[in-house]
PDB file of C-alpha atoms and ligand atoms in Angstrom:
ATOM      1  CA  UNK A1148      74.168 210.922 304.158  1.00 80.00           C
ATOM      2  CA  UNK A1149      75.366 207.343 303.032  1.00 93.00           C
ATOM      3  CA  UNK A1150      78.196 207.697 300.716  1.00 96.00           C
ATOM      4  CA  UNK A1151      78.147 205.206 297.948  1.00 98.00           C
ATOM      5  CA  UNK A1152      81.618 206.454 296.808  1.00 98.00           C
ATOM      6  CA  UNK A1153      84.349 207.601 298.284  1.00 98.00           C
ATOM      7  CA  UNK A1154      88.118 208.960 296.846  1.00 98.00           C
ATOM      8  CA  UNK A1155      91.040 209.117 299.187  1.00 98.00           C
ATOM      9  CA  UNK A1156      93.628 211.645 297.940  1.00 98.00           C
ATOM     10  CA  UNK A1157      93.323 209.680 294.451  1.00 98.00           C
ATOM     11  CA  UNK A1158      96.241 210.681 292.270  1.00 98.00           C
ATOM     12  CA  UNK A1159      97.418 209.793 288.488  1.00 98.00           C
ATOM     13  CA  UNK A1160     100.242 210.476 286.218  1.00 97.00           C
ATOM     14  CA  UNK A1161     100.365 209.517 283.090  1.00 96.00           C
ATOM     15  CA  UNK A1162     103.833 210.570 282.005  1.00 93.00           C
ATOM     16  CA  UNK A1163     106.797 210.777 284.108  1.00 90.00           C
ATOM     17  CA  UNK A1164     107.965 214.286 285.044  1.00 90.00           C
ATOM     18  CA  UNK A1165     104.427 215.923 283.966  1.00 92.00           C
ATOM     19  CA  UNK A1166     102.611 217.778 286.200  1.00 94.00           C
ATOM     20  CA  UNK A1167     100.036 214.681 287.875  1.00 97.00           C
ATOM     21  CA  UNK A1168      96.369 214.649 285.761  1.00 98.00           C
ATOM     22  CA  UNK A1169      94.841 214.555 288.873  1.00 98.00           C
ATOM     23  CA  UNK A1170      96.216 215.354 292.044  1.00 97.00           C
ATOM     24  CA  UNK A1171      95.090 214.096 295.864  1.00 98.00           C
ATOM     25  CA  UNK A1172      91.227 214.462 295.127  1.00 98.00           C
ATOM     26  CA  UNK A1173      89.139 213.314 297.861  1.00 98.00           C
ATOM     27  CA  UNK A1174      85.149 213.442 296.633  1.00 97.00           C
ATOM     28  CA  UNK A1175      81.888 211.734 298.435  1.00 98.00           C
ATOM     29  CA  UNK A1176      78.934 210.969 296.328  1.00 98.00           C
ATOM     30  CA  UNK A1177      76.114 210.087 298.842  1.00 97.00           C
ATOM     31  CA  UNK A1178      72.920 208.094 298.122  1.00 96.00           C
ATOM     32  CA  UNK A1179      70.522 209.851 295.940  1.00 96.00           C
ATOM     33  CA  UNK A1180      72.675 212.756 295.045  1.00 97.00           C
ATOM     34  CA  UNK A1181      73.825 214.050 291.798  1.00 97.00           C
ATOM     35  CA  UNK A1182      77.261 215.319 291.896  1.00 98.00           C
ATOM     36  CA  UNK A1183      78.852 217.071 288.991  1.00 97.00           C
ATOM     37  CA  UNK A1184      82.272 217.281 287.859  1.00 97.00           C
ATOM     38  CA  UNK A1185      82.653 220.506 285.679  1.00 94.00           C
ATOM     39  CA  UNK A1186      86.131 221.573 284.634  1.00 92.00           C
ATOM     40  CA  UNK A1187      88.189 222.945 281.285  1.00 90.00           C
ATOM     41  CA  UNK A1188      89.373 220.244 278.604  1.00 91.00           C
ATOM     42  CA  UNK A1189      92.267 218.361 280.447  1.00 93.00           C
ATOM     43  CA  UNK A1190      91.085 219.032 284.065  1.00 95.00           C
ATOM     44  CA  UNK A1191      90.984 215.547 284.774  1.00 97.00           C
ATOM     45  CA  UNK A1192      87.647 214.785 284.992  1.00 97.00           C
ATOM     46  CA  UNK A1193      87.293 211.568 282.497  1.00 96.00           C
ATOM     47  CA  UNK A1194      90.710 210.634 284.342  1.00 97.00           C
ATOM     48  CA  UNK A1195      89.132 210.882 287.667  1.00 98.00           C
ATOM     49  CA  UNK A1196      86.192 208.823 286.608  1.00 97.00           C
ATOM     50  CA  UNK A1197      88.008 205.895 284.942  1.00 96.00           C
ATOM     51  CA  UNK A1198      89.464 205.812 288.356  1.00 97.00           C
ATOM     52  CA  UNK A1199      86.381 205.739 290.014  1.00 97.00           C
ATOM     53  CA  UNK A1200      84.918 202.826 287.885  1.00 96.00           C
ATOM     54  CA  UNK A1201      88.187 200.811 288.850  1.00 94.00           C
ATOM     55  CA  UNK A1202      89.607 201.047 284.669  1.00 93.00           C
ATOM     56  CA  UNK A1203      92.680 202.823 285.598  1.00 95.00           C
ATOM     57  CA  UNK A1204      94.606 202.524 288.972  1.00 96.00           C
ATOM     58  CA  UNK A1205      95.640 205.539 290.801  1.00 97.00           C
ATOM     59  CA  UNK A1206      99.353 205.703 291.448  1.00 97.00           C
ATOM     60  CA  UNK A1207      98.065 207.102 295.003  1.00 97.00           C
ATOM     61  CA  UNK A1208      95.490 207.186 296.909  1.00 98.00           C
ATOM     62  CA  UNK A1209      92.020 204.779 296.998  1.00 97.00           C
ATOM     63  CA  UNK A1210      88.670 204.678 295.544  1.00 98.00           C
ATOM     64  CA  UNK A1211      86.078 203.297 297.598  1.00 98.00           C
ATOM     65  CA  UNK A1212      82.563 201.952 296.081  1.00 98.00           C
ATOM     66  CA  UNK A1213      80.215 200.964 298.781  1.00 97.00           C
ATOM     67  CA  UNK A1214      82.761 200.546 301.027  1.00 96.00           C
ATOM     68  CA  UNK A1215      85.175 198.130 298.851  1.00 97.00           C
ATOM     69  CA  UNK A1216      87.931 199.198 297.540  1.00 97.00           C
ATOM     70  CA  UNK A1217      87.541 199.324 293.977  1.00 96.00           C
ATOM     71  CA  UNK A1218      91.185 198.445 293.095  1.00 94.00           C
ATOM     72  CA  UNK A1219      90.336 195.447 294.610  1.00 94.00           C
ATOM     73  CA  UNK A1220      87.097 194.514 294.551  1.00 93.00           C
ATOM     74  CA  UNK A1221      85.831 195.462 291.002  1.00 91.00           C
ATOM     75  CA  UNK A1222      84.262 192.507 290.324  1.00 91.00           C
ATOM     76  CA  UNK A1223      82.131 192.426 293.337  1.00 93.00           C
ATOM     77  CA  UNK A1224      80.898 195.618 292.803  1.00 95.00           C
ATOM     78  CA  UNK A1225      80.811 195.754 288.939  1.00 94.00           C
ATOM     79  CA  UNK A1226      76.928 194.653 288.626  1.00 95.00           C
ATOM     80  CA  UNK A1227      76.033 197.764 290.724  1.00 97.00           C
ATOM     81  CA  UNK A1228      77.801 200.550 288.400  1.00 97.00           C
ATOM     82  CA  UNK A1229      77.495 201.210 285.285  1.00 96.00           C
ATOM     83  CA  UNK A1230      79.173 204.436 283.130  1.00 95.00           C
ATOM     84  CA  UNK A1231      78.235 206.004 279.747  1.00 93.00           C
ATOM     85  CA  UNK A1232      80.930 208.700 277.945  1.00 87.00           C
ATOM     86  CA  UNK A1233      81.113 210.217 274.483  1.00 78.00           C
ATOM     87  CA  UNK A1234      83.836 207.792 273.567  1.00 73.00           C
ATOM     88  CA  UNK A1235      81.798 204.708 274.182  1.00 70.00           C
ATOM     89  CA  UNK A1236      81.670 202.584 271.142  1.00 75.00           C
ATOM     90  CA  UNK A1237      79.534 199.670 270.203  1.00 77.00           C
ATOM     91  CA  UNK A1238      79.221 196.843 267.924  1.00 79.00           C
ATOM     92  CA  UNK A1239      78.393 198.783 264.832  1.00 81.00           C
ATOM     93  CA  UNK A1240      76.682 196.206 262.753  1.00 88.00           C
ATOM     94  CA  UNK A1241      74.449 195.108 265.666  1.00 92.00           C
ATOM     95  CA  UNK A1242      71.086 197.044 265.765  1.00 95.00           C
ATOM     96  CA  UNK A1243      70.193 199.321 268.438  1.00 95.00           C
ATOM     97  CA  UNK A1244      67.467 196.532 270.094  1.00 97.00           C
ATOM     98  CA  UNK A1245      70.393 193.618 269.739  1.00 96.00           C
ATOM     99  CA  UNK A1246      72.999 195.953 271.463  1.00 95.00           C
ATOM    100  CA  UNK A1247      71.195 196.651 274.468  1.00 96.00           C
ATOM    101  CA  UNK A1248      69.378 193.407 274.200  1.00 96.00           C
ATOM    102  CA  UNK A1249      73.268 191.622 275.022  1.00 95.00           C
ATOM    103  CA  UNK A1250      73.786 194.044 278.004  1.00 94.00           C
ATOM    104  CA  UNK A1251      70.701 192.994 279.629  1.00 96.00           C
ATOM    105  CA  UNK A1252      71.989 189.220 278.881  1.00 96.00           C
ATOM    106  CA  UNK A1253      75.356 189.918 280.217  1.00 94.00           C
ATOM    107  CA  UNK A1254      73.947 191.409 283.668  1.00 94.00           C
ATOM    108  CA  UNK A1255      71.641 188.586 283.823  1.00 94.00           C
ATOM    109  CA  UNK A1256      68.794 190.646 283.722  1.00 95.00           C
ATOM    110  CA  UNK A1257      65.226 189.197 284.497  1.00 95.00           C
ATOM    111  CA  UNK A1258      62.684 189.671 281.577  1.00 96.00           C
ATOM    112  CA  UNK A1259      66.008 191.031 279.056  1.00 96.00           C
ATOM    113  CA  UNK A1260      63.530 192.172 276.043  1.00 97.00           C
ATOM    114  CA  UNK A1261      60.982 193.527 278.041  1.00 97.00           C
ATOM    115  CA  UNK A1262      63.795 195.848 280.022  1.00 96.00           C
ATOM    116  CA  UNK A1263      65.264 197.122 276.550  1.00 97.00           C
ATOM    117  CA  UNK A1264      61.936 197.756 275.181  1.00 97.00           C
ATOM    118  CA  UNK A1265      61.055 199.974 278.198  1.00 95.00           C
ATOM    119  CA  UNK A1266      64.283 201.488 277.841  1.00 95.00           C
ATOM    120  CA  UNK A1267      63.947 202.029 273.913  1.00 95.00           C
ATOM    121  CA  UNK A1268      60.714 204.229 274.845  1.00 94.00           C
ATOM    122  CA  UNK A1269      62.552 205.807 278.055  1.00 90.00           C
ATOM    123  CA  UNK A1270      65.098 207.354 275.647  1.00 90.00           C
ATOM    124  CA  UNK A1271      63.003 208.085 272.951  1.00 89.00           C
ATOM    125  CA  UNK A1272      64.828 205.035 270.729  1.00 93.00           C
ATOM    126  CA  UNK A1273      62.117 203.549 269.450  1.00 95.00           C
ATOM    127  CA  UNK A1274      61.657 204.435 266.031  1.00 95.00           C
ATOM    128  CA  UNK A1275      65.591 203.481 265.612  1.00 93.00           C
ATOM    129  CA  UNK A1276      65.763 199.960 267.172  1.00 96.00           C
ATOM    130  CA  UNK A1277      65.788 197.960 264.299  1.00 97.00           C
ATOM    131  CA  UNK A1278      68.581 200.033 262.842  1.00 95.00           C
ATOM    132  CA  UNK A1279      72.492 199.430 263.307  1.00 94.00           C
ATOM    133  CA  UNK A1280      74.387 201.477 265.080  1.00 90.00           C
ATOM    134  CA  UNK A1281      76.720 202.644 262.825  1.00 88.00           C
ATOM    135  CA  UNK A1282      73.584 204.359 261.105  1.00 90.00           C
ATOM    136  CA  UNK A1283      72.751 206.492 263.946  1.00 89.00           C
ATOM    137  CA  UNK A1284      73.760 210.229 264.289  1.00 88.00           C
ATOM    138  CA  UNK A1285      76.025 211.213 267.105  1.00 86.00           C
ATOM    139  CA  UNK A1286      73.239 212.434 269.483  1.00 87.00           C
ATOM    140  CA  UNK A1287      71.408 209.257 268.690  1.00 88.00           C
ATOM    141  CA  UNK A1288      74.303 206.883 269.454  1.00 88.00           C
ATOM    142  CA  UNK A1289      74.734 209.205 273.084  1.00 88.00           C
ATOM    143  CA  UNK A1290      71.087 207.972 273.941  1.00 89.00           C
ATOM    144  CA  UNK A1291      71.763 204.744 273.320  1.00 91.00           C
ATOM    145  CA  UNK A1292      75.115 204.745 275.060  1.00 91.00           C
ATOM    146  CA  UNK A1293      72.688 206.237 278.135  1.00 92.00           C
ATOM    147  CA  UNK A1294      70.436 203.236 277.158  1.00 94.00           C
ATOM    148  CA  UNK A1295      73.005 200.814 277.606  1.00 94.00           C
ATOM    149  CA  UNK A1296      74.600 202.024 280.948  1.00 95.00           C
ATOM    150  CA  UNK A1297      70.969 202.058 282.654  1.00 95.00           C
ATOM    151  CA  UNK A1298      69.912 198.859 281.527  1.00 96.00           C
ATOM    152  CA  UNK A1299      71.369 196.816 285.068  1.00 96.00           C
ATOM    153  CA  UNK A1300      69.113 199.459 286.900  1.00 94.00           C
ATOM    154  CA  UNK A1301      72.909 200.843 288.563  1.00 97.00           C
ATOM    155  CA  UNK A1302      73.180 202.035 291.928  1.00 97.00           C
ATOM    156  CA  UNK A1303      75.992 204.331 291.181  1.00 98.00           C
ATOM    157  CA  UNK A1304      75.458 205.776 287.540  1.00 97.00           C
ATOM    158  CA  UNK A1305      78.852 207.644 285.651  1.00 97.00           C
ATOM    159  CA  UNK A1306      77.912 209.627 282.800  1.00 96.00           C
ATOM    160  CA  UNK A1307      81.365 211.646 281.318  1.00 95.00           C
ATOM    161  CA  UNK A1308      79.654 214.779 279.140  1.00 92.00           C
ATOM    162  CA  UNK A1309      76.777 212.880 278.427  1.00 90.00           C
ATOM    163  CA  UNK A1310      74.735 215.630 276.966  1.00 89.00           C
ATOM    164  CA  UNK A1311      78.315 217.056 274.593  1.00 88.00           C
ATOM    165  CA  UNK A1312      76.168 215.603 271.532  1.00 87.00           C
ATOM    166  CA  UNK A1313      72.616 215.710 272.401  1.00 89.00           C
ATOM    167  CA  UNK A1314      70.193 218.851 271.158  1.00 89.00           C
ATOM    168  CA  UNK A1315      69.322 220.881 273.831  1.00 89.00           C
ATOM    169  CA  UNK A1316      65.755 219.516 273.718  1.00 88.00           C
ATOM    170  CA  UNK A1317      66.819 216.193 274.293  1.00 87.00           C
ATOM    171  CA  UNK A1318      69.555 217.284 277.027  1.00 90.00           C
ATOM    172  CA  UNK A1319      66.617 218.688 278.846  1.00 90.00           C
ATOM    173  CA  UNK A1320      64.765 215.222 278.679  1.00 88.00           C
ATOM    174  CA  UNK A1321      67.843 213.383 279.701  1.00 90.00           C
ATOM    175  CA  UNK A1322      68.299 215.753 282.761  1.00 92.00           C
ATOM    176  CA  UNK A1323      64.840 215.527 283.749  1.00 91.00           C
ATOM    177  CA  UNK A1324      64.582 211.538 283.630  1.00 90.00           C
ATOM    178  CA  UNK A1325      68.021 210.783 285.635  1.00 92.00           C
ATOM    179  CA  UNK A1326      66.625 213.268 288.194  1.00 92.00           C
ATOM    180  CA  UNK A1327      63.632 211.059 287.893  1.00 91.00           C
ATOM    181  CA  UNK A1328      65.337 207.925 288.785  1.00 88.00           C
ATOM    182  CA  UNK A1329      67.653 209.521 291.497  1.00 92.00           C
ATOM    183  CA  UNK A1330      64.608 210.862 293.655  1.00 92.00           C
ATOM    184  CA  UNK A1331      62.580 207.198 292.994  1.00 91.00           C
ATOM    185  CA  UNK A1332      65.342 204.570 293.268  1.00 91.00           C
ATOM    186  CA  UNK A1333      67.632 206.774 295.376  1.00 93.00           C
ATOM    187  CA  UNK A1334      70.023 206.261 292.389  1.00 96.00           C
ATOM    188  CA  UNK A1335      73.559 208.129 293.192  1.00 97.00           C
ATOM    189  CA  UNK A1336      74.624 210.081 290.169  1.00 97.00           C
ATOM    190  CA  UNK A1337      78.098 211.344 289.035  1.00 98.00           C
ATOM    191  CA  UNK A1338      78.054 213.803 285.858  1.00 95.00           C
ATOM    192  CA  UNK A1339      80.580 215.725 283.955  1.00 96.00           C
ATOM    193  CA  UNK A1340      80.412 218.576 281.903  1.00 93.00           C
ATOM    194  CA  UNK A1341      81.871 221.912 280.138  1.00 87.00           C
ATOM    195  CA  UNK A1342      78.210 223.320 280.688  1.00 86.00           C
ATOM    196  CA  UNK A1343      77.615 225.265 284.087  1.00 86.00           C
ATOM    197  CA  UNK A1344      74.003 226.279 282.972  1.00 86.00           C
ATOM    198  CA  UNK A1345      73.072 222.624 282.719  1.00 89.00           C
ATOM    199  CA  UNK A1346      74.713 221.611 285.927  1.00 91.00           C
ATOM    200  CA  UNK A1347      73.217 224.678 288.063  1.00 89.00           C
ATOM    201  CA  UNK A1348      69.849 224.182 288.902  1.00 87.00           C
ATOM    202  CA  UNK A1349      70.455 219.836 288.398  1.00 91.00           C
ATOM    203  CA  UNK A1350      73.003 219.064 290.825  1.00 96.00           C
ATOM    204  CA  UNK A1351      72.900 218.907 294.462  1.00 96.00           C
ATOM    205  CA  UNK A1352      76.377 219.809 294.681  1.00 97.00           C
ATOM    206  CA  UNK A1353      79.264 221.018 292.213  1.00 96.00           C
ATOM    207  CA  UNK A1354      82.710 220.553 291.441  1.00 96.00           C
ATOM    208  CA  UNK A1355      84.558 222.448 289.829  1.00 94.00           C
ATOM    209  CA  UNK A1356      88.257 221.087 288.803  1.00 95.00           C
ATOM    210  CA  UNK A1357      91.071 223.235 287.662  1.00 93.00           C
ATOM    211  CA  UNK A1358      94.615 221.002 286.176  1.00 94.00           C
ATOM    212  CA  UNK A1359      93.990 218.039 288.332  1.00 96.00           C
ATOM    213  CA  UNK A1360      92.679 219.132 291.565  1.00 96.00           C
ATOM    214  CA  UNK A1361      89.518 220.587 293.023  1.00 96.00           C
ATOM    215  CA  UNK A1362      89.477 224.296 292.849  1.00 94.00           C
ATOM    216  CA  UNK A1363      86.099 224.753 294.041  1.00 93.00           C
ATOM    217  CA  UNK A1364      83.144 222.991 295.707  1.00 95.00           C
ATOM    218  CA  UNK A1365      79.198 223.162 296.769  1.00 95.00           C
ATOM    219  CA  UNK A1366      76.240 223.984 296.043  1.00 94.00           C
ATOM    220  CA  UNK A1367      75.514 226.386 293.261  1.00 92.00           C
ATOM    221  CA  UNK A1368      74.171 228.963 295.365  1.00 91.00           C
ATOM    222  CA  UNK A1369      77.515 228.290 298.087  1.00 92.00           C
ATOM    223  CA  UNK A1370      79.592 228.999 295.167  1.00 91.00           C
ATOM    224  CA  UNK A1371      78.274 232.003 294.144  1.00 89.00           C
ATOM    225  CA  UNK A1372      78.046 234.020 297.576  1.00 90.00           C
ATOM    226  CA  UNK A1373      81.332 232.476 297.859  1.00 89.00           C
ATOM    227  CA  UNK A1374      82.993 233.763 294.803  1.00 87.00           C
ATOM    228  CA  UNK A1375      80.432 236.875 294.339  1.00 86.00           C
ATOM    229  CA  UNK A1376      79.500 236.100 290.937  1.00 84.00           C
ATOM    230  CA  UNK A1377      76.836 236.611 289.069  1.00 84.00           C
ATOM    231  CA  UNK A1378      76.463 233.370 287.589  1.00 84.00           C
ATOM    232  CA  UNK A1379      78.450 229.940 287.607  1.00 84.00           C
ATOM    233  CA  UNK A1380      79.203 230.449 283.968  1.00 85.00           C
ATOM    234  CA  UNK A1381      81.241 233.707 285.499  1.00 86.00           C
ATOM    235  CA  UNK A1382      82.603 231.306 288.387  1.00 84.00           C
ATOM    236  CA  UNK A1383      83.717 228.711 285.797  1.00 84.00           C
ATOM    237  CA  UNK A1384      85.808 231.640 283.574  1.00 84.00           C
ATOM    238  CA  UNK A1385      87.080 232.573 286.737  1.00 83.00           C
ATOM    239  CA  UNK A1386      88.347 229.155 288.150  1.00 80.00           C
ATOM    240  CA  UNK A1387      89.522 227.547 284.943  1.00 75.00           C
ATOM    241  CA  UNK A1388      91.738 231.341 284.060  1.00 70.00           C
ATOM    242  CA  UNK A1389      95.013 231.893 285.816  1.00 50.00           C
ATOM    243  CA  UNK A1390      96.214 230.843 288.500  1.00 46.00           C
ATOM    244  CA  UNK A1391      96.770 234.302 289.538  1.00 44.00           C
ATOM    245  CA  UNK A1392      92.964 235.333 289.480  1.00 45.00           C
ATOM    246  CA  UNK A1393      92.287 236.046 292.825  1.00 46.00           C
ATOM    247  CA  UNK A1394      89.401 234.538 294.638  1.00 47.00           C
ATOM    248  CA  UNK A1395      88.158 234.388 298.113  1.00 46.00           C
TER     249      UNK A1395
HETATM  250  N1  ATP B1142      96.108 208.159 278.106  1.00 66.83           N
HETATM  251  C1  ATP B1142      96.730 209.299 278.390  1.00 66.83           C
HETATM  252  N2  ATP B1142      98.064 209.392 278.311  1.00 66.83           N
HETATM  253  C2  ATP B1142      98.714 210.551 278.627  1.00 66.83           C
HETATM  254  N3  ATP B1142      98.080 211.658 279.054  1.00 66.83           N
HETATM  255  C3  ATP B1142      96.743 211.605 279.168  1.00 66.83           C
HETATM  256  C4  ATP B1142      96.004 210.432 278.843  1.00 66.83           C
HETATM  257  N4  ATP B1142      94.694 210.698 279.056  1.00 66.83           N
HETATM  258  C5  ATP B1142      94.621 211.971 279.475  1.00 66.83           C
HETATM  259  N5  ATP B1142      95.841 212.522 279.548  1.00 66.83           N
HETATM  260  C6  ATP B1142      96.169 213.886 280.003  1.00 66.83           C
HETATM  261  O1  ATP B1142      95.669 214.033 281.328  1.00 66.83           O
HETATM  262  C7  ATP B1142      95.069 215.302 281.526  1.00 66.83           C
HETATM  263  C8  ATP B1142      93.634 215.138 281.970  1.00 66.83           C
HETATM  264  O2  ATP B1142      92.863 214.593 280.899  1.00 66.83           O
HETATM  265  P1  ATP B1142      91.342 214.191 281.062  1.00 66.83           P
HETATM  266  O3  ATP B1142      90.941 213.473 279.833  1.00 66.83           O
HETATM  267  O4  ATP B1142      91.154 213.486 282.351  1.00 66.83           O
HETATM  268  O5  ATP B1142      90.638 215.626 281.138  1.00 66.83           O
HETATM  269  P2  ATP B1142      89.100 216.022 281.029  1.00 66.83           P
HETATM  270  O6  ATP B1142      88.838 216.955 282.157  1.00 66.83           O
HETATM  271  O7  ATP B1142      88.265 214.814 280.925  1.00 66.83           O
HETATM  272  O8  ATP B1142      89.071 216.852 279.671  1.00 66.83           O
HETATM  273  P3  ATP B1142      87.893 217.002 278.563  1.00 66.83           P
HETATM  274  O9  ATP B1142      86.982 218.054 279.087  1.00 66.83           O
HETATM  275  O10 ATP B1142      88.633 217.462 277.370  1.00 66.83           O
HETATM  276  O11 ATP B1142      87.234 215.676 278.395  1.00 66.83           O
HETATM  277  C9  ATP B1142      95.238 216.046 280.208  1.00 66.83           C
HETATM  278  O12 ATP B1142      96.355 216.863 280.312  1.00 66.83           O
HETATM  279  C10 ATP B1142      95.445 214.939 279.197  1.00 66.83           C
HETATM  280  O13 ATP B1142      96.231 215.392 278.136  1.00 66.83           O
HETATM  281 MG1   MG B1143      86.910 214.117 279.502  1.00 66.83          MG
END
C-alpha cells in the first residue's frame, strides 16, 4: 500500500517534567484507507493530529506527508490536506454559503460557487446557507466545519471527533459519504473518536491510544481474537483501565 503519511517515533511535551502527551508513535495511513484514532480524553489523539497537519512541532521524531517532511515542507503540501475538529471556529457573522464560499477562493478552486453549492447539498446544508454561523446549532456548525475541510477535494482528510455533536442519524450519513469518497477518489482518511461502535465496522484499521502511546492496533476483528473480547467497546474499557489489566 502507498502511504500518504507517515510518523517516525513522533513525540510531544507540553510541560516540562510531565509525563510526554504523546510518546514515540510511529502510524502509516496508506492511500484509500480510513484509519481511526480512538482513545480516552487526554490520550493524545488531537495532539497527535496537530502534529500530523504540521500546527505543532514534535520535540522528537518526524511526520512525513507524501514523502515531505511536514516540519518542513507545510506549505508544499498544505493544498493537499485539509482537517475539521470540534474546536474549529469560523467567522460568525459570515453566512454559511460566504464561509465556505472564501475557502474555495483561498484554495483557488475552479468554479468556487458551484463547488460550495454541491457541497451545501452533500452535507445536507442547504436550507441553512443563507444563515450566519453563529445561528447554527452545534451539530449544524460540525457539518459545516466537514463542509469546509472537503471543499479543496483533500488527498489526506483529518477529522478530530467529527461526529462528538452530530445526531446519530446524521453521523450515519457522514460515515457513509467519507467512505464514499475514500473508495471513489482513493481519498486517505484519518478519524478520531471516543465511539468504538462507530469506528468498528468503518475503519480499515484501528488504533487504539492509551496516555500518549499506542496500546493497541488492527483491524477490528485482529483486535478482538487478539484481546478475546466480545466487542471493541469491551476492548476499549479494557485498554484505556489500568495499567495493570492484563492483556495478551
Ligand atoms: N496546550 C496544551 N498545553 C498543555 N497540555 C496540553 C495542551 N494540550 C493538551 N495537553 C495535554 O496533553 C494530553 C493529551 O491531550 P489531547 O488533547 O491530545 O488528548 P485527546 O486524546 O485529544 O483527548 P480528548 O478525547 O479529550 O479530545 C492531555 O493530558 C492534555 O491535558
Ligand atoms: Mg481531542
Amino acid at each position: 500500500m502507498h502511504h500518504v503519511l507517515v510518523t517516525e517515533k513522533v513525540t510531544k511535551c507540553y510541560l516540562p517534567g510531565q509525563p510526554p502527551a504523546v510518546k514515540e508513535v510511529d502510524l502509516t495511513l496508506g492511500q484509500g484507507e480510513i484509519l481511526s484514532i480512538v482513545g480516552p480524553n487526554g490520550a493524545g489523539k488531537s495532539t497527535l493530529v496537530q502534529m500530523m497537519l504540521g500546527l505543532l512541532l514534535p520535540d522528537s521524531g518526524m511526520v512525513r506527508l507524501f514523502g515531505h517532511d511536514v516540519s518542513k515542507e507545510r506549505r508544499r503540501i498544505a493544498h493537499r490536506i485539509n482537517y475539521a475538529s470540534t474546536d474549529l471556529s469560523l467567522p460568525y457573522s459570515l453566512t454559511v454559503r460566504e464561509n465556505l464560499l472564501t475557502y474555495a477562493l483561498i484554495y483557488n478552486m475552479k468554479n468556487p460557487r458551484e463547488r460550495v453549492a454541491r457541497l451545501l447539498s452533500t452535507l445536507g446544508l442547504e436550507s441553512f446557507a443563507e444563515r450566519k454561523v453563529g445561528a447554527l446549532s452545534t451539530g449544524q456548525v460540525a457539518r459545516m466545519g466537514i463542509a469546509k475541510a472537503l471543499v479543496n477535494d483533500p488527498e489526506i482528510l483529518f477529522l478530530d471527533e467529527p461526529t462528538a455533536t452530530l445526531d446519530p442519524e446524521v453521523s450515519g450519513q457522514l460515515r457513509h459519504l467519507l467512505g464514499t469518497m475514500v473508495r471513489e477518489r482513493g481519498m486517505a482518511l484519518l478519524y478520531t473518536s471516543h465511539n468504538m461502535r462507530e469506528v468498528e465496522r468503518f475503519s480499515d484499521r484501528i488504533v487504539l491510544m492509551r496516555a500518549g502511546e499506542i496500546a493497541a492496533e488492527g483491524t477490528a476483528a485482529d483486535l478482538m481474537q487478539r484481546y478475546g473480547t466480545e466487542d471493541l467497546e469491551e476492548l476499549f474499557l479494557l485498554l484505556a483501565g489500568r495499567e495493570e489489566v492484563a492483556v495478551e
